[in-house]
Short mmCIF file of C-alpha atoms in Angstrom, two decimals:
data_model
loop_
_atom_site.label_atom_id
_atom_site.label_comp_id
_atom_site.label_asym_id
_atom_site.label_seq_id
_atom_site.Cartn_x
_atom_site.Cartn_y
_atom_site.Cartn_z
CA UNK A 1 248.27 55.26 211.37
CA UNK A 2 245.43 52.66 210.61
CA UNK A 3 245.91 53.24 206.71
CA UNK A 4 249.70 52.95 206.63
CA UNK A 5 249.51 49.58 208.54
CA UNK A 6 247.11 48.14 206.26
CA UNK A 7 249.38 49.32 203.35
CA UNK A 8 252.31 47.38 205.07
CA UNK A 9 250.29 44.33 205.87
CA UNK A 10 248.46 44.17 202.30
CA UNK A 11 250.26 41.62 200.61
CA UNK A 12 249.63 39.17 203.95
CA UNK A 13 246.23 40.22 204.09
CA UNK A 14 245.39 39.31 200.48
CA UNK A 15 247.20 35.66 200.84
CA UNK A 16 244.87 34.97 203.85
CA UNK A 17 241.50 36.86 202.05
CA UNK A 18 242.16 34.31 199.50
CA UNK A 19 243.00 31.62 200.77
CA UNK A 20 239.18 30.85 202.06
CA UNK A 21 237.24 33.22 199.45
CA UNK A 22 235.53 31.79 196.19
CA UNK A 23 237.39 32.84 193.34
CA UNK A 24 233.84 33.47 191.86
CA UNK A 25 231.16 35.08 194.04
CA UNK A 26 228.28 32.86 195.56
CA UNK A 27 225.69 34.96 197.00
CA UNK A 28 223.25 37.17 195.09
CA UNK A 29 224.05 40.81 194.17
CA UNK A 30 221.60 43.14 196.08
CA UNK A 31 220.90 46.83 194.98
CA UNK A 32 222.20 48.64 198.32
CA UNK A 33 220.30 52.17 197.63
CA UNK A 34 217.37 51.00 195.75
CA UNK A 35 214.90 51.71 198.74
CA UNK A 36 212.65 54.66 198.39
CA UNK A 37 211.89 55.28 201.94
CA UNK A 38 214.56 56.27 204.74
CA UNK A 39 216.42 53.45 205.99
CA UNK A 40 219.03 52.29 208.58
CA UNK A 41 221.93 50.60 208.08
CA UNK A 42 223.00 48.42 211.26
CA UNK A 43 226.54 48.00 211.34
CA UNK A 44 228.81 45.24 212.77
CA UNK A 45 231.75 46.55 214.50
CA UNK A 46 233.48 44.55 217.01
CA UNK A 47 235.76 47.62 218.44
CA UNK A 48 237.23 51.31 217.62
CA UNK A 49 240.38 52.74 218.25
CA UNK A 50 239.15 55.34 220.58
CA UNK A 51 236.82 52.95 222.61
CA UNK A 52 238.54 49.91 222.48
CA UNK A 53 236.77 46.28 222.29
CA UNK A 54 232.61 46.81 222.66
CA UNK A 55 231.64 44.56 225.89
CA UNK A 56 229.04 42.53 223.73
CA UNK A 57 228.77 38.66 224.57
CA UNK A 58 228.33 37.57 221.04
CA UNK A 59 229.07 40.13 218.26
CA UNK A 60 227.56 37.31 215.82
CA UNK A 61 224.14 37.96 217.26
CA UNK A 62 224.13 41.57 216.76
CA UNK A 63 223.34 41.23 212.96
CA UNK A 64 220.71 38.40 213.65
CA UNK A 65 219.02 41.16 216.12
CA UNK A 66 219.29 43.94 213.77
CA UNK A 67 217.63 41.62 211.27
CA UNK A 68 214.93 40.58 213.69
CA UNK A 69 214.25 44.24 214.29
CA UNK A 70 213.51 44.64 210.44
CA UNK A 71 217.04 45.96 208.95
CA UNK A 72 217.83 44.69 205.87
CA UNK A 73 220.82 46.61 204.96
CA UNK A 74 224.17 46.00 206.48
CA UNK A 75 227.93 47.82 207.15
CA UNK A 76 230.55 45.37 208.20
CA UNK A 77 233.63 46.74 209.63
CA UNK A 78 236.42 44.39 208.37
CA UNK A 79 239.53 46.35 209.26
CA UNK A 80 241.87 43.63 211.43
CA UNK A 81 244.53 45.84 213.18
CA UNK A 82 242.25 48.79 214.99
CA UNK A 83 238.64 47.69 214.50
CA UNK A 84 239.07 43.65 215.20
CA UNK A 85 237.07 43.28 212.22
CA UNK A 86 237.60 40.48 209.41
CA UNK A 87 236.49 39.89 205.69
CA UNK A 88 235.15 36.60 206.79
CA UNK A 89 232.70 38.24 208.82
CA UNK A 90 231.22 39.98 205.87
CA UNK A 91 231.28 36.66 203.78
CA UNK A 92 229.63 34.48 206.85
CA UNK A 93 226.77 37.49 207.16
CA UNK A 94 225.99 37.46 203.52
CA UNK A 95 225.86 33.37 203.00
CA UNK A 96 223.34 33.69 206.10
CA UNK A 97 221.33 36.35 204.92
CA UNK A 98 221.90 36.26 200.96
CA UNK A 99 219.01 38.90 200.23
CA UNK A 100 220.05 41.28 202.53
CA UNK A 101 222.29 44.12 201.16
CA UNK A 102 225.96 44.45 202.81
CA UNK A 103 228.21 47.25 202.51
CA UNK A 104 231.88 46.50 203.36
CA UNK A 105 233.26 49.21 205.65
CA UNK A 106 237.02 49.63 205.55
CA UNK A 107 240.12 51.69 204.24
CA UNK A 108 240.24 50.49 200.88
CA UNK A 109 242.50 52.25 198.48
CA UNK A 110 243.00 49.81 195.62
CA UNK A 111 241.82 47.40 192.57
CA UNK A 112 242.53 44.26 194.43
CA UNK A 113 240.26 45.50 197.76
CA UNK A 114 237.13 45.89 195.20
CA UNK A 115 237.60 42.34 193.93
CA UNK A 116 237.94 41.15 197.28
CA UNK A 117 235.18 42.96 198.47
CA UNK A 118 232.99 41.46 195.48
CA UNK A 119 234.12 37.83 196.10
CA UNK A 120 232.88 38.05 199.78
CA UNK A 121 229.59 39.12 198.99
CA UNK A 122 229.39 43.11 199.37
CA UNK A 123 227.02 44.49 197.22
CA UNK A 124 228.42 48.18 198.17
CA UNK A 125 231.77 49.37 199.48
CA UNK A 126 232.78 52.48 201.50
CA UNK A 127 235.32 54.77 200.04
CA UNK A 128 236.96 57.48 202.58
CA UNK A 129 237.40 60.51 200.53
CA UNK A 130 239.98 61.66 202.80
CA UNK A 131 242.68 59.34 202.29
CA UNK A 132 241.93 59.13 198.78
CA UNK A 133 243.09 61.28 195.49
CA UNK A 134 240.58 62.11 193.27
CA UNK A 135 242.52 59.83 190.40
CA UNK A 136 241.98 57.29 193.07
CA UNK A 137 238.44 57.95 193.53
CA UNK A 138 237.68 58.00 189.93
CA UNK A 139 239.68 54.70 189.51
CA UNK A 140 237.92 52.72 192.55
CA UNK A 141 234.09 54.00 191.71
CA UNK A 142 235.01 52.56 188.00
CA UNK A 143 236.43 49.48 189.31
CA UNK A 144 233.10 48.78 191.44
CA UNK A 145 230.94 49.45 188.62
CA UNK A 146 232.90 46.94 186.80
CA UNK A 147 231.76 44.58 189.41
CA UNK A 148 228.22 46.25 189.69
CA UNK A 149 228.98 47.09 193.11
CA UNK A 150 227.60 50.55 194.52
CA UNK A 151 229.64 53.11 196.23
CA UNK A 152 229.18 54.91 199.25
CA UNK A 153 231.88 57.86 199.54
CA UNK A 154 232.63 59.61 202.76
CA UNK A 155 233.34 62.99 203.75
CA UNK A 156 233.52 65.13 206.50
CA UNK A 157 234.06 68.39 205.70
CA UNK A 158 233.39 70.85 202.44
CA UNK A 159 236.79 70.68 201.20
CA UNK A 160 236.45 66.94 201.37
CA UNK A 161 232.89 67.01 199.37
CA UNK A 162 234.22 69.39 197.21
CA UNK A 163 237.13 67.10 195.83
CA UNK A 164 234.71 64.12 195.66
CA UNK A 165 232.11 66.09 193.23
CA UNK A 166 234.93 67.62 191.36
CA UNK A 167 236.62 63.85 190.64
CA UNK A 168 235.00 63.81 187.40
CA UNK A 169 232.53 60.59 188.37
CA UNK A 170 229.30 60.48 190.58
CA UNK A 171 229.24 57.93 193.43
CA UNK A 172 225.70 56.08 194.41
CA UNK A 173 225.58 57.71 197.88
CA UNK A 174 227.38 60.06 199.63
CA UNK A 175 228.10 59.71 203.36
CA UNK A 176 228.53 62.27 205.89
CA UNK A 177 230.26 61.47 208.66
CA UNK A 178 229.59 63.13 212.14
CA UNK A 179 233.40 61.83 213.34
CA UNK A 180 236.14 63.55 212.33
CA UNK A 181 238.84 60.60 211.59
CA UNK A 182 241.71 62.58 212.34
CA UNK A 183 240.55 63.06 216.07
CA UNK A 184 237.56 61.01 216.27
CA UNK A 185 235.57 63.71 217.85
CA UNK A 186 231.99 63.35 216.97
CA UNK A 187 229.71 66.72 215.83
CA UNK A 188 226.44 66.28 214.74
CA UNK A 189 225.76 69.33 213.38
CA UNK A 190 228.36 68.63 210.47
CA UNK A 191 226.11 66.19 208.57
CA UNK A 192 223.24 68.67 208.72
CA UNK A 193 225.68 71.69 207.25
CA UNK A 194 227.04 69.65 204.55
CA UNK A 195 223.73 67.99 203.27
CA UNK A 196 222.69 71.40 201.31
CA UNK A 197 225.61 71.13 199.11
CA UNK A 198 224.78 67.49 197.85
CA UNK A 199 223.36 67.49 194.30
CA UNK A 200 219.96 66.16 194.32
CA UNK A 201 219.40 62.92 192.56
CA UNK A 202 222.40 61.44 194.90
CA UNK A 203 221.43 59.45 197.77
CA UNK A 204 222.60 61.02 201.35
CA UNK A 205 223.66 58.99 204.73
CA UNK A 206 224.11 60.39 207.99
CA UNK A 207 226.64 58.47 209.43
CA UNK A 208 227.87 58.03 213.48
CA UNK A 209 227.00 59.80 216.52
CA UNK A 210 223.43 58.55 216.11
CA UNK A 211 222.61 57.52 219.79
CA UNK A 212 218.84 58.70 220.38
CA UNK A 213 215.63 59.06 218.29
CA UNK A 214 215.90 63.34 218.38
CA UNK A 215 219.54 62.80 216.27
CA UNK A 216 217.26 60.82 213.85
CA UNK A 217 214.76 63.46 213.47
CA UNK A 218 216.96 66.05 212.41
CA UNK A 219 218.45 63.84 209.86
CA UNK A 220 215.32 63.27 208.41
CA UNK A 221 214.10 66.90 208.16
CA UNK A 222 217.22 67.52 206.68
CA UNK A 223 216.45 64.77 203.96
CA UNK A 224 219.02 62.26 204.73
CA UNK A 225 217.96 58.84 203.15
CA UNK A 226 219.55 56.66 205.41
CA UNK A 227 221.35 56.12 208.70
CA UNK A 228 224.59 54.17 209.27
CA UNK A 229 224.73 53.15 213.23
CA UNK A 230 227.28 51.33 214.87
CA UNK A 231 227.96 52.11 218.41
CA UNK A 232 224.83 53.70 219.44
CA UNK A 233 222.87 49.95 218.64
CA UNK A 234 225.70 48.09 219.69
CA UNK A 235 225.78 49.17 223.06
CA UNK A 236 222.40 49.55 223.64
CA UNK A 237 220.65 46.80 225.32
CA UNK A 238 216.94 47.43 224.25
CA UNK A 239 218.34 47.45 220.64
CA UNK A 240 215.27 46.22 218.64
CA UNK A 241 213.21 48.94 220.30
CA UNK A 242 215.71 51.84 219.70
CA UNK A 243 216.07 50.95 215.85
CA UNK A 244 211.91 50.91 216.13
CA UNK A 245 211.92 54.36 217.54
CA UNK A 246 215.00 55.54 215.31
CA UNK A 247 213.00 55.04 212.09
CA UNK A 248 210.22 56.28 213.04
CA UNK A 249 211.38 59.59 214.01
CA UNK A 250 213.78 59.48 210.30
CA UNK A 251 210.50 59.09 208.44
CA UNK A 252 208.64 61.78 210.51
CA UNK A 253 211.30 64.16 210.39
CA UNK A 254 211.15 63.74 206.65
CA UNK A 255 207.52 64.61 206.32
CA UNK A 256 207.40 67.55 208.57
CA UNK A 257 207.94 70.95 207.23
CA UNK A 258 212.00 72.32 207.23
CA UNK A 259 213.07 73.08 211.22
CA UNK A 260 215.45 75.86 211.99
CA UNK A 261 218.47 73.93 211.43
CA UNK A 262 217.40 72.78 207.66
CA UNK A 263 216.01 76.48 207.08
CA UNK A 264 219.58 78.15 208.42
CA UNK A 265 221.75 75.66 207.13
CA UNK A 266 220.15 75.72 203.77
CA UNK A 267 221.29 79.11 203.47
CA UNK A 268 224.79 77.48 202.80
CA UNK A 269 227.03 80.44 204.74
CA UNK A 270 230.18 79.72 206.57
CA UNK A 271 229.01 82.59 209.29
CA UNK A 272 225.51 83.67 210.08
CA UNK A 273 224.56 86.96 212.17
CA UNK A 274 221.98 87.17 214.35
CA UNK A 275 220.64 90.64 215.72
CA UNK A 276 218.92 90.24 218.93
CA UNK A 277 216.71 92.78 221.02
CA UNK A 278 214.33 93.58 218.56
CA UNK A 279 211.33 96.03 219.82
CA UNK A 280 210.71 97.88 216.52
CA UNK A 281 209.63 97.04 213.08
CA UNK A 282 211.88 99.95 211.72
CA UNK A 283 214.90 98.33 213.48
CA UNK A 284 214.23 94.82 212.12
CA UNK A 285 213.69 96.08 208.66
CA UNK A 286 217.03 97.73 208.82
CA UNK A 287 218.77 94.34 209.73
CA UNK A 288 217.25 91.97 207.21
CA UNK A 289 218.43 94.62 204.71
CA UNK A 290 221.91 94.76 205.88
CA UNK A 291 222.19 90.95 205.79
CA UNK A 292 221.17 89.82 209.06
CA UNK A 293 219.81 85.81 208.87
CA UNK A 294 218.26 86.04 212.15
CA UNK A 295 216.36 88.38 214.51
CA UNK A 296 215.86 87.64 218.24
CA UNK A 297 212.88 88.97 220.15
CA UNK A 298 213.25 88.56 224.15
CA UNK A 299 210.39 87.67 225.67
CA UNK A 300 211.58 87.42 229.26
CA UNK A 301 212.14 90.27 231.49
CA UNK A 302 214.63 92.56 229.91
CA UNK A 303 215.57 96.23 229.18
CA UNK A 304 214.57 94.83 225.63
CA UNK A 305 211.64 92.85 226.09
CA UNK A 306 209.00 92.11 223.64
CA UNK A 307 205.51 90.58 224.30
CA UNK A 308 204.77 87.73 222.69
CA UNK A 309 201.52 88.85 220.52
CA UNK A 310 204.12 91.51 219.11
CA UNK A 311 206.18 89.04 217.23
CA UNK A 312 203.38 88.53 214.96
CA UNK A 313 203.60 91.89 213.26
CA UNK A 314 207.31 90.56 211.66
CA UNK A 315 205.74 87.62 210.18
CA UNK A 316 206.12 89.04 206.30
CA UNK A 317 210.14 89.60 207.04
CA UNK A 318 211.95 87.43 205.27
CA UNK A 319 214.45 86.00 207.84
CA UNK A 320 214.14 83.46 210.63
CA UNK A 321 212.95 85.09 213.89
CA UNK A 322 213.96 83.46 216.85
CA UNK A 323 212.16 84.02 220.63
CA UNK A 324 214.52 84.24 223.43
CA UNK A 325 213.23 82.89 226.79
CA UNK A 326 214.28 81.79 230.12
CA UNK A 327 212.50 78.74 231.96
CA UNK A 328 209.45 79.37 230.63
CA UNK A 329 206.39 77.70 232.05
CA UNK A 330 204.16 75.17 230.30
CA UNK A 331 201.68 77.53 229.05
CA UNK A 332 204.53 79.39 227.45
CA UNK A 333 205.83 76.38 225.91
CA UNK A 334 202.82 75.30 224.47
CA UNK A 335 202.44 79.00 222.88
CA UNK A 336 206.17 78.97 221.66
CA UNK A 337 205.09 75.80 219.69
CA UNK A 338 201.90 77.52 218.48
CA UNK A 339 204.16 80.60 217.21
CA UNK A 340 206.44 78.13 215.71
CA UNK A 341 203.35 76.14 213.52
CA UNK A 342 201.99 79.30 212.82
CA UNK A 343 205.29 80.70 211.30
CA UNK A 344 205.34 83.52 213.42
CA UNK A 345 208.78 82.49 214.94
CA UNK A 346 211.33 80.14 213.57
CA UNK A 347 212.94 78.82 216.76
CA UNK A 348 213.20 79.26 220.70
CA UNK A 349 216.72 80.47 222.36
CA UNK A 350 216.23 79.10 225.66
CA UNK A 351 218.40 81.11 228.12
CA UNK A 352 217.76 79.49 231.65
CA UNK A 353 218.32 76.09 233.31
CA UNK A 354 216.05 74.35 230.83
CA UNK A 355 216.58 70.33 230.25
CA UNK A 356 217.85 68.77 227.14
CA UNK A 357 214.40 66.97 226.81
CA UNK A 358 212.66 70.28 226.69
CA UNK A 359 214.98 71.53 224.14
CA UNK A 360 214.74 68.23 222.07
CA UNK A 361 210.88 68.38 222.35
CA UNK A 362 210.91 71.54 220.04
CA UNK A 363 212.27 68.73 217.40
CA UNK A 364 214.70 71.01 215.89
CA UNK A 365 213.50 74.27 216.27
CA UNK A 366 215.30 75.06 219.66
CA UNK A 367 218.94 75.80 220.93
CA UNK A 368 220.31 76.45 224.54
CA UNK A 369 222.62 79.16 225.53
CA UNK A 370 225.55 78.22 227.86
CA UNK A 371 227.05 80.87 229.90
CA UNK A 372 230.74 81.09 230.24
CA UNK A 373 231.09 83.16 233.42
CA UNK A 374 233.96 84.46 235.45
CA UNK A 375 234.88 81.04 236.46
CA UNK A 376 236.59 80.64 233.35
CA UNK A 377 239.66 83.22 234.07
CA UNK A 378 242.98 81.56 233.83
CA UNK A 379 241.87 78.22 233.01
CA UNK A 380 239.21 76.01 231.11
CA UNK A 381 237.09 73.99 233.11
CA UNK A 382 235.29 71.22 231.68
CA UNK A 383 231.93 71.73 232.81
CA UNK A 384 230.41 74.36 230.12
CA UNK A 385 232.04 72.05 227.11
CA UNK A 386 230.64 68.97 228.78
CA UNK A 387 227.34 70.38 229.38
CA UNK A 388 227.16 71.54 225.99
CA UNK A 389 227.82 68.16 224.55
CA UNK A 390 224.42 67.11 225.64
CA UNK A 391 222.24 69.55 223.46
CA UNK A 392 222.37 68.94 220.60
CA UNK A 393 223.30 69.97 217.04
CA UNK A 394 224.59 73.25 218.51
CA UNK A 395 224.45 75.61 221.50
CA UNK A 396 225.25 79.32 221.80
CA UNK A 397 228.02 80.30 223.91
CA UNK A 398 227.27 83.47 225.76
CA UNK A 399 230.39 85.02 227.14
CA UNK A 400 231.42 87.96 229.35
CA UNK A 401 232.31 91.31 228.46
CA UNK A 402 235.73 90.92 229.60
CA UNK A 403 236.56 87.78 227.53
CA UNK A 404 236.25 89.86 224.32
CA UNK A 405 238.18 92.52 225.51
CA UNK A 406 241.03 93.69 223.75
CA UNK A 407 242.83 93.45 227.07
CA UNK A 408 241.51 92.73 230.50
CA UNK A 409 241.18 89.51 232.16
CA UNK A 410 243.69 86.43 231.31
CA UNK A 411 241.71 83.81 229.49
CA UNK A 412 243.51 80.72 228.80
CA UNK A 413 244.42 79.91 225.14
CA UNK A 414 242.70 76.60 225.91
CA UNK A 415 239.26 78.10 226.33
CA UNK A 416 239.64 79.88 222.99
CA UNK A 417 240.51 76.57 221.30
CA UNK A 418 237.65 75.16 222.88
CA UNK A 419 235.47 78.32 221.71
CA UNK A 420 236.67 77.56 217.78
CA UNK A 421 233.85 78.00 215.18
CA UNK A 422 231.02 77.85 217.98
CA UNK A 423 227.79 80.17 217.88
CA UNK A 424 228.57 83.00 220.49
CA UNK A 425 227.26 86.14 221.92
CA UNK A 426 227.85 88.42 224.81
CA UNK A 427 229.60 92.16 224.41
CA UNK A 428 230.17 91.98 221.03
CA UNK A 429 230.62 95.38 219.17
CA UNK A 430 232.60 97.26 216.40
CA UNK A 431 235.78 96.88 218.63
CA UNK A 432 236.24 93.45 219.75
CA UNK A 433 234.35 91.87 216.85
CA UNK A 434 237.51 91.50 214.38
CA UNK A 435 239.46 90.23 217.28
CA UNK A 436 237.09 87.76 218.29
CA UNK A 437 236.66 86.27 214.56
CA UNK A 438 240.27 85.98 214.40
CA UNK A 439 240.65 84.23 217.77
CA UNK A 440 237.19 82.11 217.32
CA UNK A 441 235.74 82.06 214.13
CA UNK A 442 232.64 81.75 215.06
CA UNK A 443 230.08 79.95 212.73
CA UNK A 444 227.11 82.00 214.57
CA UNK A 445 227.38 85.58 215.81
CA UNK A 446 224.72 86.86 218.00
CA UNK A 447 224.89 90.81 218.68
CA UNK A 448 222.74 93.05 220.64
CA UNK A 449 223.74 95.57 223.22
CA UNK A 450 226.88 96.26 220.89
CA UNK A 451 224.93 98.17 218.43
CA UNK A 452 222.20 100.29 220.32
CA UNK A 453 222.13 103.97 221.10
CA UNK A 454 219.98 103.17 224.24
CA UNK A 455 218.38 99.81 225.15
CA UNK A 456 215.94 98.66 222.56
CA UNK A 457 216.82 100.81 219.88
CA UNK A 458 219.36 100.06 217.11
CA UNK A 459 221.93 102.53 216.10
CA UNK A 460 221.39 101.70 212.24
CA UNK A 461 225.20 103.06 211.47
CA UNK A 462 226.98 100.73 214.00
CA UNK A 463 224.56 97.78 213.08
CA UNK A 464 225.59 98.53 209.07
CA UNK A 465 229.52 98.46 210.66
CA UNK A 466 229.15 95.42 212.72
CA UNK A 467 227.25 93.56 210.13
CA UNK A 468 229.94 94.19 207.49
CA UNK A 469 232.66 93.43 209.86
CA UNK A 470 230.94 90.14 210.46
CA UNK A 471 230.39 89.52 206.72
CA UNK A 472 233.67 90.48 205.41
CA UNK A 473 236.18 88.72 207.98
CA UNK A 474 237.16 85.71 206.01
CA UNK A 475 237.28 82.45 208.17
CA UNK A 476 240.54 80.54 208.66
CA UNK A 477 241.44 77.58 206.30
CA UNK A 478 241.86 74.33 207.97
CA UNK A 479 245.64 74.58 208.37
CA UNK A 480 245.19 77.71 210.26
CA UNK A 481 242.65 76.14 212.72
#
């Protein structure tokens, strides 16, 4: 809708832009991606289709506040109809801050857009891969090079990234947008999953959804060179302090060892398998050989409980190791962090009433379990999914056995729609795994009791069957989803 309306008004728009823009560029050209240190791209945006006009007293003051906070790279959204922007905004900001680097962010699709961007003072342009063909991408990147403008090509999924990387020309940088431009929904795990597929040597930008320093830390650890932040800064009254905190965490994340999510997504798979409830080295070794990505050790009261110190003997196994806990006391939290630093475990799975702060304090080495219980019968309540959004980047949904049964309780189709592509656990065995994958297409499958002969002892034949079934099931295509 946005693109079509822009195309219809293009001639009128160009005439308006030509009326005030200089024929020749009047401001210096700055290399947008020249910085070696990670940096923030502060965005000037007046409105969005999903949020309407942002409640800010003076929009022009935002860029000044960004500048005063140390930002030297800016994104200016110039789309007029839905974002209330203007090429004039870019022109005026660049004249005021000529030594800073400016990115024109819009729905660009023709050569004249590049010329206008150059004349208005842009140092870089954004190209949205989803609205452009391979031929258009090649043409526009070449045209930008003619004007010595740098290009930031934006993607949201693997298909878009593959299209960009196979178009025959390399952009200066690739931005991965957390926001799906078709639905405007945000998923901050998307950039973390796609980052490993980007060739070394290409600058990368984590776009949208950055509302706190924790997300910046995750992005830094994943190897992103920059963060593009709009609404997260625009709507925050303590903008200067937030910029400082975000930049600090971005740099910290880059310097620290790979966290759990960086390690997991670095495997570059469409589906991950965790075998939980490990109590013996023999079972663990077999699970690794069969292709498990993660092993789970329950250190909370359970039929499959393992003592913390017993996890140490599994250190040599080349697999991600996860400690499963329930509302751990401070002493145990400290020990868990110690075990992560020593390499005994890679992550903590919180299965109790732990707060968002407790999970985030593990800096990307923990995630939360949210249980969907009997109250989901016949309808799809918002509470589990609303709560899940607070725990980032992902949560593990623990579902009751009757949810996964071939027959039994009536679970609404809305619930399965919400569960599409999630991390899932609970009552998974050889009898229901195919149905779960068909209906949910999970990204992460956590298997425990469904492959046991007795609690805590894995049936190796069952384990092999289920792991093979999880691995062999092809994910649905985008059209099927």
